[in-house]
Short mmCIF file of C-alpha atoms in Angstrom, two decimals:
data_model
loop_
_atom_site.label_atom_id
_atom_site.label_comp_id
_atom_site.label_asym_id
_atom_site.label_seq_id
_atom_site.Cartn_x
_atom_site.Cartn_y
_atom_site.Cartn_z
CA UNK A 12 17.03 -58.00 -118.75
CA UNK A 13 15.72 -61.73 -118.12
CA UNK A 14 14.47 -60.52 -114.82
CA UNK A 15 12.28 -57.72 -116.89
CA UNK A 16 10.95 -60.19 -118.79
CA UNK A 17 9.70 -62.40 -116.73
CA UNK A 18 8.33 -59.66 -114.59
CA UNK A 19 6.67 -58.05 -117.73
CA UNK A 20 5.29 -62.11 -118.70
CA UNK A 21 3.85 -62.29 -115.13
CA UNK A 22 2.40 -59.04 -115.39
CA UNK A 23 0.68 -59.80 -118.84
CA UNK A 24 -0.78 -63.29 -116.95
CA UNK A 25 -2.41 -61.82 -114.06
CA UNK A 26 -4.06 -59.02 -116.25
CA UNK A 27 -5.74 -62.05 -118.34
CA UNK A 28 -7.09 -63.66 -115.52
CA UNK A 29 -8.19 -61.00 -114.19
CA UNK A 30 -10.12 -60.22 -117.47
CA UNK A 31 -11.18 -64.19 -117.54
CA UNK A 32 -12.79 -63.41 -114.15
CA UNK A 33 -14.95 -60.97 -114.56
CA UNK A 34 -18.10 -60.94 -115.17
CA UNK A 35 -19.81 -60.96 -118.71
CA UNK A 36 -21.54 -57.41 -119.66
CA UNK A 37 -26.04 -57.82 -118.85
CA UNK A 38 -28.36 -57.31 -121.32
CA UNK A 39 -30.81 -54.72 -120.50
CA UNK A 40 -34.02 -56.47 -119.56
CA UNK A 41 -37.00 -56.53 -122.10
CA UNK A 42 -39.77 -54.67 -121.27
CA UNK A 43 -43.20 -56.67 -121.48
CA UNK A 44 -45.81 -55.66 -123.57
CA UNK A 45 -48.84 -53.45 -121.27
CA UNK A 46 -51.26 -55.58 -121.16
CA UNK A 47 -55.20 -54.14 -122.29
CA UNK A 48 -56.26 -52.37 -119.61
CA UNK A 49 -60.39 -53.91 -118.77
CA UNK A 50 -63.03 -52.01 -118.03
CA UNK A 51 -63.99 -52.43 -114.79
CA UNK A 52 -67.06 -54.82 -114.00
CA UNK A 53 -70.26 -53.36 -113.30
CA UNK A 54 -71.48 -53.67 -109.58
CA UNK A 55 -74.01 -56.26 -109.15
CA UNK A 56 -77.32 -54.99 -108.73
CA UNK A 57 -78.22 -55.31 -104.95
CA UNK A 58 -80.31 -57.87 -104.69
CA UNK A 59 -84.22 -56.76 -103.28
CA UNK A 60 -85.00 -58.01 -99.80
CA UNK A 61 -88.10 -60.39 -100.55
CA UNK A 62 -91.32 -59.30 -99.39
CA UNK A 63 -92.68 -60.73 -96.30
CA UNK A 64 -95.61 -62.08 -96.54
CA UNK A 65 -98.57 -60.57 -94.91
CA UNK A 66 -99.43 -61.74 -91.49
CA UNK A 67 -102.72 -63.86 -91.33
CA UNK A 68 -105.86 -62.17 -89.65
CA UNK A 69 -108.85 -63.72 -88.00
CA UNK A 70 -111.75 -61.62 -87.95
CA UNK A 71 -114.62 -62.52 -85.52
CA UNK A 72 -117.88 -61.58 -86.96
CA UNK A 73 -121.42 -61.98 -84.38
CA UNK A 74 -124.48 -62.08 -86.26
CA UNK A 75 -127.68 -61.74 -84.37
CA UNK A 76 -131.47 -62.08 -85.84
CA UNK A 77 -134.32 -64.20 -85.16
CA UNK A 78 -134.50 -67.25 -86.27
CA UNK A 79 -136.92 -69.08 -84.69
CA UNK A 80 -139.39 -66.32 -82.95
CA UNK A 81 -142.21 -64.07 -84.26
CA UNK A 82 -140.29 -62.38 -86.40
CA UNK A 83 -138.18 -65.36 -88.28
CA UNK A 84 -139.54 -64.42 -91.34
CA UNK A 85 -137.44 -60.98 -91.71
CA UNK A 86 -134.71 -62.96 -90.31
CA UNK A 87 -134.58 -65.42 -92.54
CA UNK A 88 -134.02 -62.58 -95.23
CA UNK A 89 -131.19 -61.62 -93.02
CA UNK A 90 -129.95 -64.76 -92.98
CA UNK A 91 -129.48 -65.93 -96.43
CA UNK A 92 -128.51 -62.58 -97.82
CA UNK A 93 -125.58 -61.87 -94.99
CA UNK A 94 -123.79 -65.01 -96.24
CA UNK A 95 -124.82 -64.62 -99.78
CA UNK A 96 -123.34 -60.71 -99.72
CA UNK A 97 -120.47 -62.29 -97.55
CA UNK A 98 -119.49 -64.88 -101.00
CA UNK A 99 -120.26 -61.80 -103.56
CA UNK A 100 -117.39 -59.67 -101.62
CA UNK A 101 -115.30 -62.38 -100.56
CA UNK A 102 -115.01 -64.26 -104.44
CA UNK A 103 -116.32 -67.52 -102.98
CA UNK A 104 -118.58 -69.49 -101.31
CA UNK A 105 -117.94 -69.65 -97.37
CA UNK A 106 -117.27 -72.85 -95.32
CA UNK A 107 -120.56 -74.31 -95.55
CA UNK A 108 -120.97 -74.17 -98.75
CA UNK A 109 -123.72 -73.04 -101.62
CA UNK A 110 -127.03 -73.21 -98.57
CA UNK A 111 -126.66 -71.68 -95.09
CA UNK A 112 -129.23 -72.37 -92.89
CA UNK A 113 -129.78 -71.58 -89.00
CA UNK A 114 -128.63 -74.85 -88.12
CA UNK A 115 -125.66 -74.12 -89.48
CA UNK A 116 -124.55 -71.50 -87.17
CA UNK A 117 -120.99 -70.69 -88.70
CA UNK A 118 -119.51 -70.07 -91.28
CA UNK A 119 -115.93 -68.99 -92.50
CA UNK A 120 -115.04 -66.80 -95.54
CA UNK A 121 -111.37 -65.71 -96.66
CA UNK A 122 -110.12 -62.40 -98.21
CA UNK A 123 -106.85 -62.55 -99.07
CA UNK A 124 -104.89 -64.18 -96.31
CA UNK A 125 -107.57 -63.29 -93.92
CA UNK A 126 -110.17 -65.62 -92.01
CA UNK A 127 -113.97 -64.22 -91.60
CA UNK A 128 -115.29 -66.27 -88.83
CA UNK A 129 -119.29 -65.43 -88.73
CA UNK A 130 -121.68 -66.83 -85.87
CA UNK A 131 -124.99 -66.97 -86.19
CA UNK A 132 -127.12 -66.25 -82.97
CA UNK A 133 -131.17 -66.59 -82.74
CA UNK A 134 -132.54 -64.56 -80.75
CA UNK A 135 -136.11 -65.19 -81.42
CA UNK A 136 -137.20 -61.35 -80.65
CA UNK A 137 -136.40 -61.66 -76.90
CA UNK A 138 -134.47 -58.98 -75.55
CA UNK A 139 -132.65 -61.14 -73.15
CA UNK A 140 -131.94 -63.19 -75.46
CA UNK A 141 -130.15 -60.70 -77.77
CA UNK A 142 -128.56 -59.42 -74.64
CA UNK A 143 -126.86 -63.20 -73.20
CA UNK A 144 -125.76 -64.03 -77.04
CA UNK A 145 -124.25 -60.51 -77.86
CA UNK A 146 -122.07 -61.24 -74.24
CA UNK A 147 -121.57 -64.97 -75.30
CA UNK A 148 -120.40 -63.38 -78.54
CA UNK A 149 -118.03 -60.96 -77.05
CA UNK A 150 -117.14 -62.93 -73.96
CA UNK A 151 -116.35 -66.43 -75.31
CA UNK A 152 -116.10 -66.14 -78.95
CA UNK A 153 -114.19 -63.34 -79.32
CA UNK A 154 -115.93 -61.14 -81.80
CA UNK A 155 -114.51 -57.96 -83.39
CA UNK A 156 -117.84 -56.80 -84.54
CA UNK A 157 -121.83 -57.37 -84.42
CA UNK A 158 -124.54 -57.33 -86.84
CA UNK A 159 -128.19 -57.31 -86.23
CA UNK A 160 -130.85 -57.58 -85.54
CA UNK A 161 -134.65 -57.08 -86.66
CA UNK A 162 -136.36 -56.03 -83.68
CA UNK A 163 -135.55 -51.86 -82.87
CA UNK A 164 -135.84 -52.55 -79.12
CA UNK A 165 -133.53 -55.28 -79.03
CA UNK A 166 -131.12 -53.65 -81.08
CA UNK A 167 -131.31 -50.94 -78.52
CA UNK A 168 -129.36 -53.21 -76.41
CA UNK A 169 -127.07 -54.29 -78.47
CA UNK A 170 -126.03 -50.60 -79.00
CA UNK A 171 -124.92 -50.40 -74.95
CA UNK A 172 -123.13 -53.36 -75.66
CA UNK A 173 -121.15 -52.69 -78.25
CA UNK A 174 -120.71 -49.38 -77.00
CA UNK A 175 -119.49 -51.03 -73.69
CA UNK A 176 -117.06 -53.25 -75.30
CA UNK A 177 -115.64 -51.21 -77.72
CA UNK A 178 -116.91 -53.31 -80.88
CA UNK A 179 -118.68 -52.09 -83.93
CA UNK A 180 -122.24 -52.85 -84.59
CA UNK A 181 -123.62 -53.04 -87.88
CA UNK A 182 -127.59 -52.65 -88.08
CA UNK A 183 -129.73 -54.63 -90.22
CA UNK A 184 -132.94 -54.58 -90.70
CA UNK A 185 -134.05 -52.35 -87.64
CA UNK A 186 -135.46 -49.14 -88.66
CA UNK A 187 -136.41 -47.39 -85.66
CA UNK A 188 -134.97 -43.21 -86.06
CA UNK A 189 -133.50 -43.88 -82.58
CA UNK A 190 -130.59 -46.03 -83.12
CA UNK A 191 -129.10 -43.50 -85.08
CA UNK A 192 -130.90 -40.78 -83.21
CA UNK A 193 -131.24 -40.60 -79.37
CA UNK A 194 -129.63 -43.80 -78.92
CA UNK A 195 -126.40 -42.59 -80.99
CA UNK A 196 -122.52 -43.91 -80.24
CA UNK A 197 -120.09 -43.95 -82.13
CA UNK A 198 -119.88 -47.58 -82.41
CA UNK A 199 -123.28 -48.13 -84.04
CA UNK A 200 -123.78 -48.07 -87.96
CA UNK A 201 -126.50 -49.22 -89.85
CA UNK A 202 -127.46 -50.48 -93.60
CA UNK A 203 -131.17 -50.39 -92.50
CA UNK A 204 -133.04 -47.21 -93.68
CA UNK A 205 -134.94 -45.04 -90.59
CA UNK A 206 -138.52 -44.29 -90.44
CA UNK A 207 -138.03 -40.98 -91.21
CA UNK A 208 -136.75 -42.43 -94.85
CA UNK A 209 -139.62 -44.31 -95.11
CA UNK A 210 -141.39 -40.80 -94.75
CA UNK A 211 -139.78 -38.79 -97.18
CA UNK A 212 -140.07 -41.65 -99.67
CA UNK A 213 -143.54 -41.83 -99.30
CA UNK A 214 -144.17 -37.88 -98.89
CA UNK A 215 -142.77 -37.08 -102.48
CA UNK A 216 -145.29 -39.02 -104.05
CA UNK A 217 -148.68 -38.67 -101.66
CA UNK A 218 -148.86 -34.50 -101.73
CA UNK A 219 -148.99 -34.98 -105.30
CA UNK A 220 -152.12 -36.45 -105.77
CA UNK A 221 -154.14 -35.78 -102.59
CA UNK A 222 -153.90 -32.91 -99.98
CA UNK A 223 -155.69 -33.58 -97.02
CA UNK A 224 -154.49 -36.15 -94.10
CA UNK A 225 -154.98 -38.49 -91.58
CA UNK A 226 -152.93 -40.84 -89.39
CA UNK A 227 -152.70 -43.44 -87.24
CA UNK A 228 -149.80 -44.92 -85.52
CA UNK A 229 -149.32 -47.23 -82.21
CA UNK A 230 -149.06 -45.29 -79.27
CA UNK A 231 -145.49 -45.63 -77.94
CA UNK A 232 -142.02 -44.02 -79.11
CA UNK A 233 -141.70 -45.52 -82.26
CA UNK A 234 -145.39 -44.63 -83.58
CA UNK A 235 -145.08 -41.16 -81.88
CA UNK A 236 -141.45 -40.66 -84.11
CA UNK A 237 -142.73 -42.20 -87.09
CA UNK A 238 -146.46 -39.72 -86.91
CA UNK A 239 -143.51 -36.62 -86.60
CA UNK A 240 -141.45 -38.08 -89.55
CA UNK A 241 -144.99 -37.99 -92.13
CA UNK A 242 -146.27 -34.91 -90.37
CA UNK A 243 -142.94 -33.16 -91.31
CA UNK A 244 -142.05 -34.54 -94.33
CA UNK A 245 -145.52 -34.62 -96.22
CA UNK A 246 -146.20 -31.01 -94.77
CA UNK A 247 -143.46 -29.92 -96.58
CA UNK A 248 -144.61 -31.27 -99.74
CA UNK A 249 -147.63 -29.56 -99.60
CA UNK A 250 -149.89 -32.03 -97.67
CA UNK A 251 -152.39 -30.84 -94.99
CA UNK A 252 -152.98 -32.80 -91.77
CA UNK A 253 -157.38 -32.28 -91.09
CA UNK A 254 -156.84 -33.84 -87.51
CA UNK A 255 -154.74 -34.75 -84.85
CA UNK A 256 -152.48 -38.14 -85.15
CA UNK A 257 -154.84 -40.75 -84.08
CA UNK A 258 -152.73 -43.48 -81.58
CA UNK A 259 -153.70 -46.73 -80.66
CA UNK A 260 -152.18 -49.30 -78.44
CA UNK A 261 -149.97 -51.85 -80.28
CA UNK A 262 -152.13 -54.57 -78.73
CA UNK A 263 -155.29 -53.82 -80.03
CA UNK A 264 -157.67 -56.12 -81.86
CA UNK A 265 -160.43 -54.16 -82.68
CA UNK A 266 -159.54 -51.07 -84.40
CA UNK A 267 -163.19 -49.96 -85.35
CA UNK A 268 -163.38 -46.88 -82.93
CA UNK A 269 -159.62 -45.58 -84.76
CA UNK A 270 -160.81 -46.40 -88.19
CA UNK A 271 -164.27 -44.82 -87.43
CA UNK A 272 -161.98 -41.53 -86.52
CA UNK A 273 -160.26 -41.90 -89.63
CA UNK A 274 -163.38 -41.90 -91.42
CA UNK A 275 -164.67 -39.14 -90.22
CA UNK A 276 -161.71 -37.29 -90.12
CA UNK A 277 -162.40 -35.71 -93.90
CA UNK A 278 -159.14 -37.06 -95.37
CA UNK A 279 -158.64 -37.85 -98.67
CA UNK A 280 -155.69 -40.41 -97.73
CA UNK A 281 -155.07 -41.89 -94.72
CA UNK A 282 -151.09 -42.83 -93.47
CA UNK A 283 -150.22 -45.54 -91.34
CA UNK A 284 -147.05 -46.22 -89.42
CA UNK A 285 -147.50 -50.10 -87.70
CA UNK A 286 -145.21 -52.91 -86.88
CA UNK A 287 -146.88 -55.83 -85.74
CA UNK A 288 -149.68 -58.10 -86.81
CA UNK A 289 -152.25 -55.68 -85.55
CA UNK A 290 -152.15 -54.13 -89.19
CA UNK A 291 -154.32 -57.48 -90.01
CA UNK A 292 -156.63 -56.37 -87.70
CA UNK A 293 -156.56 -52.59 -88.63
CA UNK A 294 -157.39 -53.32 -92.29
CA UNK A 295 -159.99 -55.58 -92.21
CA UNK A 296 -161.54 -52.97 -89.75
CA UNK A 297 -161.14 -50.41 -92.19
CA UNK A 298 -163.02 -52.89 -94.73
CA UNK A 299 -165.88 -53.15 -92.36
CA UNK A 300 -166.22 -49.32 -91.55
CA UNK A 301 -165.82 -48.14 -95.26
CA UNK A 302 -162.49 -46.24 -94.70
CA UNK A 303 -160.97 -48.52 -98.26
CA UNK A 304 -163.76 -46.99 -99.95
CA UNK A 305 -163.45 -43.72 -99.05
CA UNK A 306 -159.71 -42.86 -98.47
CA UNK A 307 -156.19 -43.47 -100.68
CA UNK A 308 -154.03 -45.80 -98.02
CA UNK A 309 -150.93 -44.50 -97.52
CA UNK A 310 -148.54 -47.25 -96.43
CA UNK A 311 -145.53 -48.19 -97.63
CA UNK A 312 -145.75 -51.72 -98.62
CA UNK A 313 -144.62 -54.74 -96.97
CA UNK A 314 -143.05 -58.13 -97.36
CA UNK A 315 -144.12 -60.70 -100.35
CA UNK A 316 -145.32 -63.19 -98.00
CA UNK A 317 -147.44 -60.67 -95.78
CA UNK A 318 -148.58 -58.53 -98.66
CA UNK A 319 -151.63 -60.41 -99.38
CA UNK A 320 -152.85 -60.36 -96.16
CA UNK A 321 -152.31 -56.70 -95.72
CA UNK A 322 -152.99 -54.87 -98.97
CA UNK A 323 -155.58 -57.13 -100.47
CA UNK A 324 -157.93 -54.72 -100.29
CA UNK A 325 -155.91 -52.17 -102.02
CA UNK A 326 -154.71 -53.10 -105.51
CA UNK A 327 -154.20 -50.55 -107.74
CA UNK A 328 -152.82 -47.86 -104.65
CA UNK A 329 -149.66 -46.39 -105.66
CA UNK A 330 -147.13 -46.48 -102.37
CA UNK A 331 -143.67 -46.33 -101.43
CA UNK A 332 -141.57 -49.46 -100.85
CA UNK A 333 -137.75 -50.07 -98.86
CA UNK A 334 -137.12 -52.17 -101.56
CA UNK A 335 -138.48 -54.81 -103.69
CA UNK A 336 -136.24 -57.11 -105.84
CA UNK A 337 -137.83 -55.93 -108.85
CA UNK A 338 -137.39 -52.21 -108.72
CA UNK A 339 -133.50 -51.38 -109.10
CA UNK A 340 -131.41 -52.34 -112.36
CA UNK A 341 -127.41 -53.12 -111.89
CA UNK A 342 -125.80 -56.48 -111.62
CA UNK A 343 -125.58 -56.91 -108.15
CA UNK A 344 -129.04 -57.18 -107.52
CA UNK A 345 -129.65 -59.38 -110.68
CA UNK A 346 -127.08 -61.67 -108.81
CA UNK A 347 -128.95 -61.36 -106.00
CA UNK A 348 -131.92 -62.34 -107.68
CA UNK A 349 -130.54 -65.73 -109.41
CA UNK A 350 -128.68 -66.87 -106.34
CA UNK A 351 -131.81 -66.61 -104.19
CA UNK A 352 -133.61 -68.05 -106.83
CA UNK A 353 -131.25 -71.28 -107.58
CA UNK A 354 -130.11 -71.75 -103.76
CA UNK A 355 -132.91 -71.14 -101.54
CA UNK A 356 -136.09 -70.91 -103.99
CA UNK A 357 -137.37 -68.09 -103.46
CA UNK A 358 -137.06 -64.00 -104.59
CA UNK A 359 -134.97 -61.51 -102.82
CA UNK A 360 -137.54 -59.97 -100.03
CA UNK A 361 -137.79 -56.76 -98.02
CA UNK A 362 -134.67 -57.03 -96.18
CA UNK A 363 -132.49 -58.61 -98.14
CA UNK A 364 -130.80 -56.03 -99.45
CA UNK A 365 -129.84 -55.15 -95.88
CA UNK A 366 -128.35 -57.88 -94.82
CA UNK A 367 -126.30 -58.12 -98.32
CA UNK A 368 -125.31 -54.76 -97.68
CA UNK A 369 -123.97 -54.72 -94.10
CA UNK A 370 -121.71 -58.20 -95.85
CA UNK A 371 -120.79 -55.97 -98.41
CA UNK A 372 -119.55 -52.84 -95.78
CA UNK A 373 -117.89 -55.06 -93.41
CA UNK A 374 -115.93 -56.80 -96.16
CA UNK A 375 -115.23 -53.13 -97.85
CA UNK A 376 -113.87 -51.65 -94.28
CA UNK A 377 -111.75 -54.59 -93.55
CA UNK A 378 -110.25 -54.02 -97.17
CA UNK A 379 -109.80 -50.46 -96.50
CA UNK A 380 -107.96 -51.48 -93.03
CA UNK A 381 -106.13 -54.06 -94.68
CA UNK A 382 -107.77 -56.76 -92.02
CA UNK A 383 -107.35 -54.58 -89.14
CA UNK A 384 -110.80 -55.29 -87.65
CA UNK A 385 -110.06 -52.85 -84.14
CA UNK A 386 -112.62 -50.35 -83.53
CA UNK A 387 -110.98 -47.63 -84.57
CA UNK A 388 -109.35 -48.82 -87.78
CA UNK A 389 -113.22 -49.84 -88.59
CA UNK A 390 -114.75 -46.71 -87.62
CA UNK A 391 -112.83 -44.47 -89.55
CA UNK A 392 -113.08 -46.69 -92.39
CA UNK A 393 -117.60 -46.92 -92.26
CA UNK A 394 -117.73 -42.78 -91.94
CA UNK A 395 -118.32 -41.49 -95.09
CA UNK A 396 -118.03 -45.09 -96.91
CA UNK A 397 -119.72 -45.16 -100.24
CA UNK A 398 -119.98 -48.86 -101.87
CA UNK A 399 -122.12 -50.41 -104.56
CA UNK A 400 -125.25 -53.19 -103.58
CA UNK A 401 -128.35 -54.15 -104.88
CA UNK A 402 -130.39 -51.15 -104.41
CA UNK A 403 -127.51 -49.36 -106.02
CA UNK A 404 -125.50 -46.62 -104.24
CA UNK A 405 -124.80 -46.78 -100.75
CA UNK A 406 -123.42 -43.74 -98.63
CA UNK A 407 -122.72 -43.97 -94.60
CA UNK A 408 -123.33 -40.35 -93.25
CA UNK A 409 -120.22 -39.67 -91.20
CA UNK A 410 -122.63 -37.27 -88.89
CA UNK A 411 -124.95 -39.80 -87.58
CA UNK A 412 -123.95 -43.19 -89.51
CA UNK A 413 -127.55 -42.85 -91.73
CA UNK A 414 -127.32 -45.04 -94.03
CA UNK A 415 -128.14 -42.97 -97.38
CA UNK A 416 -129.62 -45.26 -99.96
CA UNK A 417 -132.16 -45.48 -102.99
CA UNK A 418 -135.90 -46.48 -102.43
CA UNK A 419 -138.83 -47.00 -104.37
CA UNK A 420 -142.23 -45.55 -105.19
CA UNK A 421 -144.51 -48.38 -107.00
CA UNK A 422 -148.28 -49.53 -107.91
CA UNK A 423 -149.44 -52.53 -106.89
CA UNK A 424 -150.89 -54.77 -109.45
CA UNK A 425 -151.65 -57.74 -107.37
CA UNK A 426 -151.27 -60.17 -104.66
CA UNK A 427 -151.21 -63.33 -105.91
CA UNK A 428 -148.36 -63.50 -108.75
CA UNK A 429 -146.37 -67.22 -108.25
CA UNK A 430 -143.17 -65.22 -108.79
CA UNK A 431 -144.03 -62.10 -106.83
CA UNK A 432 -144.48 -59.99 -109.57
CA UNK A 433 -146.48 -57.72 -107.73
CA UNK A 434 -145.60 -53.87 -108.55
CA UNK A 435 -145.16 -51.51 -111.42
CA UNK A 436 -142.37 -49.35 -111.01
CA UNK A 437 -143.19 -45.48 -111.03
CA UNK A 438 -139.70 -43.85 -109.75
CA UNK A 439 -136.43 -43.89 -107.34
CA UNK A 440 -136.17 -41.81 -104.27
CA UNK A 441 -133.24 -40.68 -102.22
CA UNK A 442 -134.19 -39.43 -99.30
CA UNK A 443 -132.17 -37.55 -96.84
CA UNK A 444 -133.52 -37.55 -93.70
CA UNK A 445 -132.83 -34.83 -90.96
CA UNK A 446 -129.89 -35.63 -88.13
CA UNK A 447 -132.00 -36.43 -85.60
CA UNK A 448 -128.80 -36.79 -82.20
CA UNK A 449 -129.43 -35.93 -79.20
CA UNK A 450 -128.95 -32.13 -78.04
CA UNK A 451 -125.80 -32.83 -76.46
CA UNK A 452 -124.18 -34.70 -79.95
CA UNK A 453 -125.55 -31.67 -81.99
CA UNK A 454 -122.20 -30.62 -83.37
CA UNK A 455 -121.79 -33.62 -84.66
CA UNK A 456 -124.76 -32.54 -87.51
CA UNK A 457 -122.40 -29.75 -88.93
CA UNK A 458 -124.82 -28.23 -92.03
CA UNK A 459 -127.33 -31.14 -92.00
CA UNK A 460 -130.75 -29.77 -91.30
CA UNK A 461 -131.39 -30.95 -87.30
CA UNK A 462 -135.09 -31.96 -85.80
CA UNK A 463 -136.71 -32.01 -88.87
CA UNK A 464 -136.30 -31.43 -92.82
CA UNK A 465 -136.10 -27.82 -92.36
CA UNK A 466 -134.44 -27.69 -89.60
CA UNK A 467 -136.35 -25.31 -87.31
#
């Protein structure tokens, strides 16, 4: 029985420890609150690549007239209305400042990140001359394009050149029908009006008062052209010519045989086509024979400095004119006008609406080609160019390159006004002369009338 119990007490003792030893019941773990789930952040906006800057351009510009030679004085129109039309589509003055003159001899403009480098060659009216600076030009300086110049002849070459070399030629003041005639490429454009424009202008306002005619012209290509141009266009309008076109060599001093032909000739008006000083000559022969007193001149009027040695003797004639500052009305001629005025002292003259004008088409392709100045780029941008100057509206005839533009009819008042106030207006023209390429370009006319105004 003692045995039992101790047995039973040692029993009872190892069930305590074994409870002591064991381990205490876990809680459960708490669960933690969720947290708020965010919305997620927006992507950042990818950020835009920078733009790169446009690469700077040079542009290489040749400009060829005569400055020095028997005809400076249309060159100097040229000149001082290049650079001036250069600052007007540029926004600023170029390089050398307000006053360019021929000593000068370049002059840089920029548009937009791009560099206008323009050279100015003389070339005194020597067609050798024009010929060694358009390859000094091309050659050694690099040029992407050439303007000029004032003789037709001379500008002749340049065409071949430019032609040659792949380079665009802008013409200005030339007028000769050839350069965008016979002589056509595809390089050569002009802001110069042909003779043949000079003939319509004049033709709409000459049948309307008289009806028989007479001419005379010099007796080589461009007199021959010009005598076809009148004969066409004032036939048209009703005119009559009494006699054949009288022609006389472009040297001659005594013109009283011709103007005794145009006397007698029966003519109420009498045309002239001349380049040269000969028409000095010419007119005071026509003084001396009677021809003033007995037949209308029909000219179209000259320059302010030679018009009182030319048309003297005919104040009060009503004529036709390229252009003459005071004729249009816009704001880019009355700029014109002031700037000429406060910078070189004198008023806007014959040509210098040309040479604004092939400024203002050179700036407005290399705008168009965003400074690509390659003969391709610039070609495609001059065809069928229209752009605003001072004789209003100009329009480059993708056909032939013609440059279609406004001219004038006027009355001359005097010759002696200190501000060369010299015309009443009468009325604009717009003429649109014939495509006059060669046989073998004659697709190039598509519906424009070719040969002559009526086509036939």
């Amino acid at each position: 029985m003692k045995t039992f119990r101790i047995i039973l007490v040692g029993l009872l003792t190892f069930a305590f420890l074994l409870s002591a030893c064991s381990p205490a019941p876990t809680e459960e773990p708490a669960m933690p609150e969720p947290e708020p789930t965010k919305e997620p952040e927006p992507e950042p906006e990818p950020t835009a690549e920078p733009e790169e800057p446009a690469e700077p351009c040079v542009v290489k510009v040749g400009l060829i007239t005569d400055g020095t030679g028997a005809l400076a004085i249309y060159g100097a129109h040229i000149i001082r209305s290049f650079m001036l039309g250069m600052e007007y589509a540029t926004g600023a003055a170029g390089s050398v400042g307000d006053v360019f003159t021929i000593e000068d001899a370049e002059n840089t403009f920029m548009l937009d990140n791009c560099e206008i480098i323009v050279y100015l060659g003389d070339d005194q009216t020597n067609p050798e001359l024009t010929t060694s600076i358009a390859r000094e030009f091309i050659d050694v300086n690099g040029v992407d394009v050439l303007v000029g110049t004032v003789s037709s002849g001379n500008t002749a070459s340049l065409q071949e050149i430019a032609a040659e070399n792949k380079i665009p030629l802008i013409v200005a003041p030339a007028a000769a029908n050839d350069i965008t005639g016979v002589n056509f490429n595809e390089y050569t454009f002009r802001t110069s009006r042909n003779n043949y424009q000079d003939a319509i202008n004049l033709c709409e306002y000459l049948p309307t008062v008289y009806t028989d005619f007479v001419q005379i012209a010099p007796d080589y290509s461009f007199g021959y052209r010009g005598a076809t141009a009148f004969r066409d266009a004032c036939t048209l309008n009703g005119g009559n010519f009494v006699v054949d076109d009288i022609f006389a060599p472009l040297d001659t001093t005594d013109f009283t045989p011709y103007m005794e032909q145009v006397l007698d000739s029966g003519a109420e008006s009498w045309i002239v086509t001349w380049a040269g000083g000969g028409f000095i000559a010419m007119m005071q022969a026509a003084v001396d024979v009677g021809v003033t007193e007995e037949l209308a001149l029909g000219a179209s009027f000259v320059d302010n400095v030679a018009l009182p040695a030319f048309f003297s003797n005919a104040i009060g004639s009503t004529s036709g004119i390229l252009y003459h500052y005071s004729a249009p009305d816009n704001e880019i001629n009355d700029w014109l006008i002031a700037e000429d005025q406060a910078r070189y002292s004198v008023y806007p003259d014959l040509f210098d609406a040309d040479g604004f004008n092939a400024a203002l088409m050179l700036v407005e392709g290399l705008k168009a080609t965003e400074g690509d100045a390659s003969a391709d780029a610039l070609i495609a941008a001059f065809e069928g160019m229209e752009f605003e100057g001072p004789k209003g509206t100009i329009y480059i005839r993708p056909e032939d390159h013609v440059a279609i533009q406004d001219m004038y009819i006027v009355t001359l008042l005097n010759v002696d006004d200190p501000d060369a106030k010299f015309f009443e207006y009468v009325k604009t023209t717009r003429p649109e002369p014939p495509c006059l390429l060669p046989e073998n370009l004659k697709d190039r006319c598509g519906n424009l009338p070719y040969g002559s105004l009526s086509g036939e």
